[in-house]
XYZ file of C-alpha atoms in Angstrom:
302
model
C -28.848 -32.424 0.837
C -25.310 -32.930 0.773
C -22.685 -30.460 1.362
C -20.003 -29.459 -1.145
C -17.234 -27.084 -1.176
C -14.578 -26.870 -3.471
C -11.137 -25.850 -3.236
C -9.073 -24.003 -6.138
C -5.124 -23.802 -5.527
C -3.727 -26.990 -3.691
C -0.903 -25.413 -2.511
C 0.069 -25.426 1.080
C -2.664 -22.942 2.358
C -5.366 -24.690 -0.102
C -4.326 -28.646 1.034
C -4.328 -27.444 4.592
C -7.939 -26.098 4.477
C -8.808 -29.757 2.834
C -7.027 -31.377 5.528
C -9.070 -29.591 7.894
C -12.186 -30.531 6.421
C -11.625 -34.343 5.826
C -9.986 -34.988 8.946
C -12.913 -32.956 10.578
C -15.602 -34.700 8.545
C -17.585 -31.278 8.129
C -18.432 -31.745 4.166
C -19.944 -34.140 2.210
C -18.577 -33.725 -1.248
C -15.090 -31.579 -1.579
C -13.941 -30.559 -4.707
C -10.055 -29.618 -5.361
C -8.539 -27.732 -8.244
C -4.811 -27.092 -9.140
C -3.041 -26.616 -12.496
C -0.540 -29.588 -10.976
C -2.235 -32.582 -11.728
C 0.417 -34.240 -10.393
C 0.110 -32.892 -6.967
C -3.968 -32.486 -6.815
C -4.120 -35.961 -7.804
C -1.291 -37.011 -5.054
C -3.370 -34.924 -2.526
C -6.849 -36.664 -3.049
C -5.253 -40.450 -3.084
C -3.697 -38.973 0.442
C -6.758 -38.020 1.605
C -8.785 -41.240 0.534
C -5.909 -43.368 2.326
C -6.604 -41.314 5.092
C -10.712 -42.261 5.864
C -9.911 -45.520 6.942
C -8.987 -44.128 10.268
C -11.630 -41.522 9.709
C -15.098 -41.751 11.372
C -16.544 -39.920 8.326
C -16.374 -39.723 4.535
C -15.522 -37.341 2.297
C -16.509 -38.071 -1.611
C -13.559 -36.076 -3.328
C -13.362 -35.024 -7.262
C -10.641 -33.922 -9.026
C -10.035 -30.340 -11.396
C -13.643 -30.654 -12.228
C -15.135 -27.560 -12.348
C -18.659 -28.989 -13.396
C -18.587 -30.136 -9.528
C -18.811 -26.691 -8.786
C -22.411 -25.897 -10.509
C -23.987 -27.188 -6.877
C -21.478 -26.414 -4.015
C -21.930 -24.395 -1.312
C -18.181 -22.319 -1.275
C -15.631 -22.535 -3.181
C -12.158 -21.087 -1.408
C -9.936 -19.393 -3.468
C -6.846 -20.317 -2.500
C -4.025 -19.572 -5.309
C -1.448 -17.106 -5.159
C 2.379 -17.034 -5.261
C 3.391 -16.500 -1.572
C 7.393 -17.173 -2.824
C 7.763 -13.548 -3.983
C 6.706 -12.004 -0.377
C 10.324 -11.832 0.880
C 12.830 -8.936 0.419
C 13.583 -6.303 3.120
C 10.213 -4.644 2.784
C 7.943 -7.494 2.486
C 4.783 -6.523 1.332
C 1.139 -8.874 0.288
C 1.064 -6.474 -2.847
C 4.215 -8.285 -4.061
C 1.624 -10.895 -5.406
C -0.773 -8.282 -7.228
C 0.270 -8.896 -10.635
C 0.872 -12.673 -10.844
C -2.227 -13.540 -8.644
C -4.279 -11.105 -10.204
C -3.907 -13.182 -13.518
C -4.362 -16.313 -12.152
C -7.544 -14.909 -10.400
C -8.673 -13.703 -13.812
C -7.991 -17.135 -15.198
C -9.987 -19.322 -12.530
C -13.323 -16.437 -12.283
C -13.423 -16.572 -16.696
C -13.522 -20.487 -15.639
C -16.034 -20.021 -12.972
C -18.129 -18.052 -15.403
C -18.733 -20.668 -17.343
C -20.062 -22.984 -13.884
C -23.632 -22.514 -12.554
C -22.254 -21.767 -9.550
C -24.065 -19.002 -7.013
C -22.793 -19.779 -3.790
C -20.499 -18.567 -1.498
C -16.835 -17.080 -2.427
C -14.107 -17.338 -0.073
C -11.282 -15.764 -0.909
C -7.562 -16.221 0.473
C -5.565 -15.108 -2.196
C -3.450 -12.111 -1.418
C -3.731 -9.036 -1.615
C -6.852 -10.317 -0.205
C -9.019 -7.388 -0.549
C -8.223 -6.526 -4.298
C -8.359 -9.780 -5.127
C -11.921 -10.049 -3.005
C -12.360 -7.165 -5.162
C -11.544 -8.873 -7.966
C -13.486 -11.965 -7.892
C -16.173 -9.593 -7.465
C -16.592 -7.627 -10.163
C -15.728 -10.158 -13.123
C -18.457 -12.934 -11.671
C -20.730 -10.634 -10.691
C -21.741 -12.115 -7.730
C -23.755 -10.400 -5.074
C -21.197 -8.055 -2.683
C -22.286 -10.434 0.507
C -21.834 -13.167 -1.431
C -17.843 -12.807 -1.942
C -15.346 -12.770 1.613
C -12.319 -12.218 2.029
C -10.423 -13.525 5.181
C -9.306 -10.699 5.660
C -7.704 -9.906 8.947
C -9.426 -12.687 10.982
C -6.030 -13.952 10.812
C -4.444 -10.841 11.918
C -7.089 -10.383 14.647
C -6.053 -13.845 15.705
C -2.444 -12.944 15.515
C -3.445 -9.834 17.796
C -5.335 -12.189 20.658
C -2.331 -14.651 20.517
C 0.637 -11.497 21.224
C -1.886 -10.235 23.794
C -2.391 -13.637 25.286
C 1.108 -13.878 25.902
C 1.404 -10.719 26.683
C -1.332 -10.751 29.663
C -0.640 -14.576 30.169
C -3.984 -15.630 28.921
C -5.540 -17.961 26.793
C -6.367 -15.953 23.343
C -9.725 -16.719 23.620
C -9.984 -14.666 26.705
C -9.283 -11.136 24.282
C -11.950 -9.526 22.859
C -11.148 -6.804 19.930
C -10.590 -6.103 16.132
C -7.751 -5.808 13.595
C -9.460 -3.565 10.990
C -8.508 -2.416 7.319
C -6.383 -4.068 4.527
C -5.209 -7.404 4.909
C -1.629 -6.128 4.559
C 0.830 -3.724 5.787
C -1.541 -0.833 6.379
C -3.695 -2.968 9.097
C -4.333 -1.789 12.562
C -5.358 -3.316 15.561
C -7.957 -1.215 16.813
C -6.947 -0.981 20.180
C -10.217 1.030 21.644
C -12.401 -2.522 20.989
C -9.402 -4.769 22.422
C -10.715 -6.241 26.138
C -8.576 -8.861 28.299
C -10.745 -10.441 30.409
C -13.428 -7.864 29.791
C -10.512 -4.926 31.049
C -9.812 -2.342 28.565
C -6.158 -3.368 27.351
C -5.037 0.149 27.050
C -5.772 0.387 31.494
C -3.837 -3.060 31.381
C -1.169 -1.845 29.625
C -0.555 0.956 31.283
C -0.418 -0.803 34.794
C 2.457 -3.188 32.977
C 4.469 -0.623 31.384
C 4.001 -2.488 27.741
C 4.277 -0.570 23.881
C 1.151 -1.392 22.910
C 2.218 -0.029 19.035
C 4.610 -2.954 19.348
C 2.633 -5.225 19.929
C 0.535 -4.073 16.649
C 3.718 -4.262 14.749
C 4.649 -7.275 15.750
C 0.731 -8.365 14.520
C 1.334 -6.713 11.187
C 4.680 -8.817 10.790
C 3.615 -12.183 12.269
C 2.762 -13.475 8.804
C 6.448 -12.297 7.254
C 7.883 -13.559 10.706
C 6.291 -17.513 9.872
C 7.473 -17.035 5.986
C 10.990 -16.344 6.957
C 11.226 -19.300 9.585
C 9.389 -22.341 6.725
C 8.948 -20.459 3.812
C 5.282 -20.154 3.861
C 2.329 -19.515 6.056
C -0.771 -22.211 6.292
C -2.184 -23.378 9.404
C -3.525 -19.751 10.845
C -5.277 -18.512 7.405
C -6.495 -21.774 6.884
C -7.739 -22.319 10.293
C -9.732 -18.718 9.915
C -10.737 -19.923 6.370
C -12.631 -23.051 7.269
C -13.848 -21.031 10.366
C -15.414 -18.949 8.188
C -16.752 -21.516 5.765
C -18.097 -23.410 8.720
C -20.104 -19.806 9.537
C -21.907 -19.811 6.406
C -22.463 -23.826 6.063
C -24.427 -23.787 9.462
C -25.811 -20.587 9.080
C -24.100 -19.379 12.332
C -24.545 -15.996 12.656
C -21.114 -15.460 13.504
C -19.695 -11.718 14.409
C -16.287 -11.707 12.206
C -13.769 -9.171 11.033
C -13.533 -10.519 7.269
C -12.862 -8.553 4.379
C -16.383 -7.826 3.289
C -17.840 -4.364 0.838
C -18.271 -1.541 2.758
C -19.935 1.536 1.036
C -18.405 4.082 2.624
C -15.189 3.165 2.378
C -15.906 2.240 -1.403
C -14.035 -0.615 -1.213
C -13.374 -4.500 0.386
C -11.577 -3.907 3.424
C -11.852 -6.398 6.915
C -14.453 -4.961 9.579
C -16.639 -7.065 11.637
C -19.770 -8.289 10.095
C -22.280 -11.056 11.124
C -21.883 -13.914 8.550
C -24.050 -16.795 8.245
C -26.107 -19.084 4.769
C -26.188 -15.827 2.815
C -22.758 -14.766 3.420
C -22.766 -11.214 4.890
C -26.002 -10.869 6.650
C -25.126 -7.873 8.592
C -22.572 -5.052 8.461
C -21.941 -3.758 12.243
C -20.994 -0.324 13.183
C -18.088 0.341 15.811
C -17.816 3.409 17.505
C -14.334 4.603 16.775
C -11.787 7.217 17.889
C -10.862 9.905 15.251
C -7.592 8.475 14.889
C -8.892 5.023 14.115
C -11.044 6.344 11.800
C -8.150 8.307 10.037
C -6.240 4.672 10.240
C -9.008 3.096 8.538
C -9.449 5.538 6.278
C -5.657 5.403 5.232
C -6.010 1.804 4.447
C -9.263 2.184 2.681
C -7.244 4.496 0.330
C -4.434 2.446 -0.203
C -6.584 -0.465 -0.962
C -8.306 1.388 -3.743
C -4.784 2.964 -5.205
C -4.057 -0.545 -5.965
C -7.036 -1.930 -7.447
């Protein structure tokens, strides 16, 4: 059985993800989708000039969305990342314009026999997880969001650095919207299993700067090329790569949570069927208010 994932939105975050997974040889069958024929086209010659010095193959089609009726994910990957600039950036700058093109490619995936897996990049990630959600109809476990597994990643990187370790040696959560109203809960954050707040403390370091500095990480990479790409998609295809081999991966991804009433990014186990498991962290009171806050400014802009 072969597998297939499709990509819709070639753009820089949406080739990058296909880059990943030709170069990486992890699908089958890979299916990309743009309204620039021009470019979609460009990208899947690039990519076919590219196995030759591949040990695997990739079969690739082109704005097909009949391809779709047997894949395993499809990635949602369009938005309009140009209008996040200004002196108060914000992910909600793309709410209107992404929110119709979202609307546009689900009343295409309607017509599809697709019931797989929906990953969803497009910002503001959790409306837009939201979204996708309610027009297909899909099953709640069934559509993602990455959520903050980039931010989370942002957070292990800026405490890395911070503690001079590897990022892979920090343990914790970013939790909330995929925006400005994220937090990094510091109460699950570990350095080399060492409460960070005990670390911190010995160093002398802001702690709430490093969480702003998290929050801004994604404006900080717009401002310096323009756009963002290689983090989301790396946590993108991480995900994808979760449900394809039925991992049963913990993640922070933006997934339904009832009593929040809303999409917002705390840690579930993922694997085949999407979200398998919700887990429950034991929180501080002013986490919970935190999360709380962003669970309400999520819904205020649905």
């Amino acid at each position: 059985m072969s597998r297939k994932i499709g990509i819709i939105g070639m753009g820089n975050v949406g080739a990058a993800c296909a880059h990943y997974l030709v170069a990486g040889g992890f699908v089958d069958d890979l299916v990309l989708i743009d309204t620039n024929e021009q470019k979609v086209q460009a990208d899947a010659l690039d990519f076919e000039d590219a196995m030759a010095n591949l040990p695997t193959h990739t079969n690739i089609f082109v704005n097909d969305y009949s391809q779709l009726d047997d894949a395993d994910i499809i990635i949602s990957a369009v938005g309009h990342i140009k209008l996040l600039g200004g002196d108060h950036p914000n992910r909600f700058a793309e709410l209107k314009p992404t929110g119709d093109d979202v609307r546009a490619v689900a009343a295409k995936l309607k017509t599809t026999a697709f019931n797989g897996i929906l990953i969803v990049i497009s910002n503001p990630n959790d409306v837009m997880t939201s979204l996708y959600q309610q027009i297909l109809g899909l099953p709640k476990n069934h559509v993602i969001g990455t959520g903050t597994l980039l931010d989370g990643a942002r957070m292990k990187r800026a405490v890395g650095q911070a503690f001079g370790v590897d990022p892979r040696s920090v343990e914790g959560y970013n939790l909330g919207e995929h925006g400005n109203s994220q937090f990094t809960a510091w109460s699950t954050v570990k350095v080399l299993d060492h409460p960070v707040a005990d670390l911190a403390k010995k160093k002398g370091l802001d702690l709430e700067q490093i969480n702003h500095d998290v929050m801004m990480g994604g404006f900080t990479v717009f401002n310096g090329k323009g756009y963002t790409n290689y983090g989301v998609s790396t946590a993108a295809i991480r995900l994808a790569l979760a449900i394809l081999n039925d991992a049963h991966t913990e993640m922070p991804v933006s997934n339904y949570r009832e009593e929040y009433g809303t999409y917002l990014s705390y840690p579930a186990i993922i694997g085949r069927d999407g979200v398998l498991q919700q887990l429950q962290l034991d929180l501080p009171q002013d986490e919970l208010d935190k999360l709380q806050a962003s669970a309400d400014y999520i819904k205020k802009n649905l």
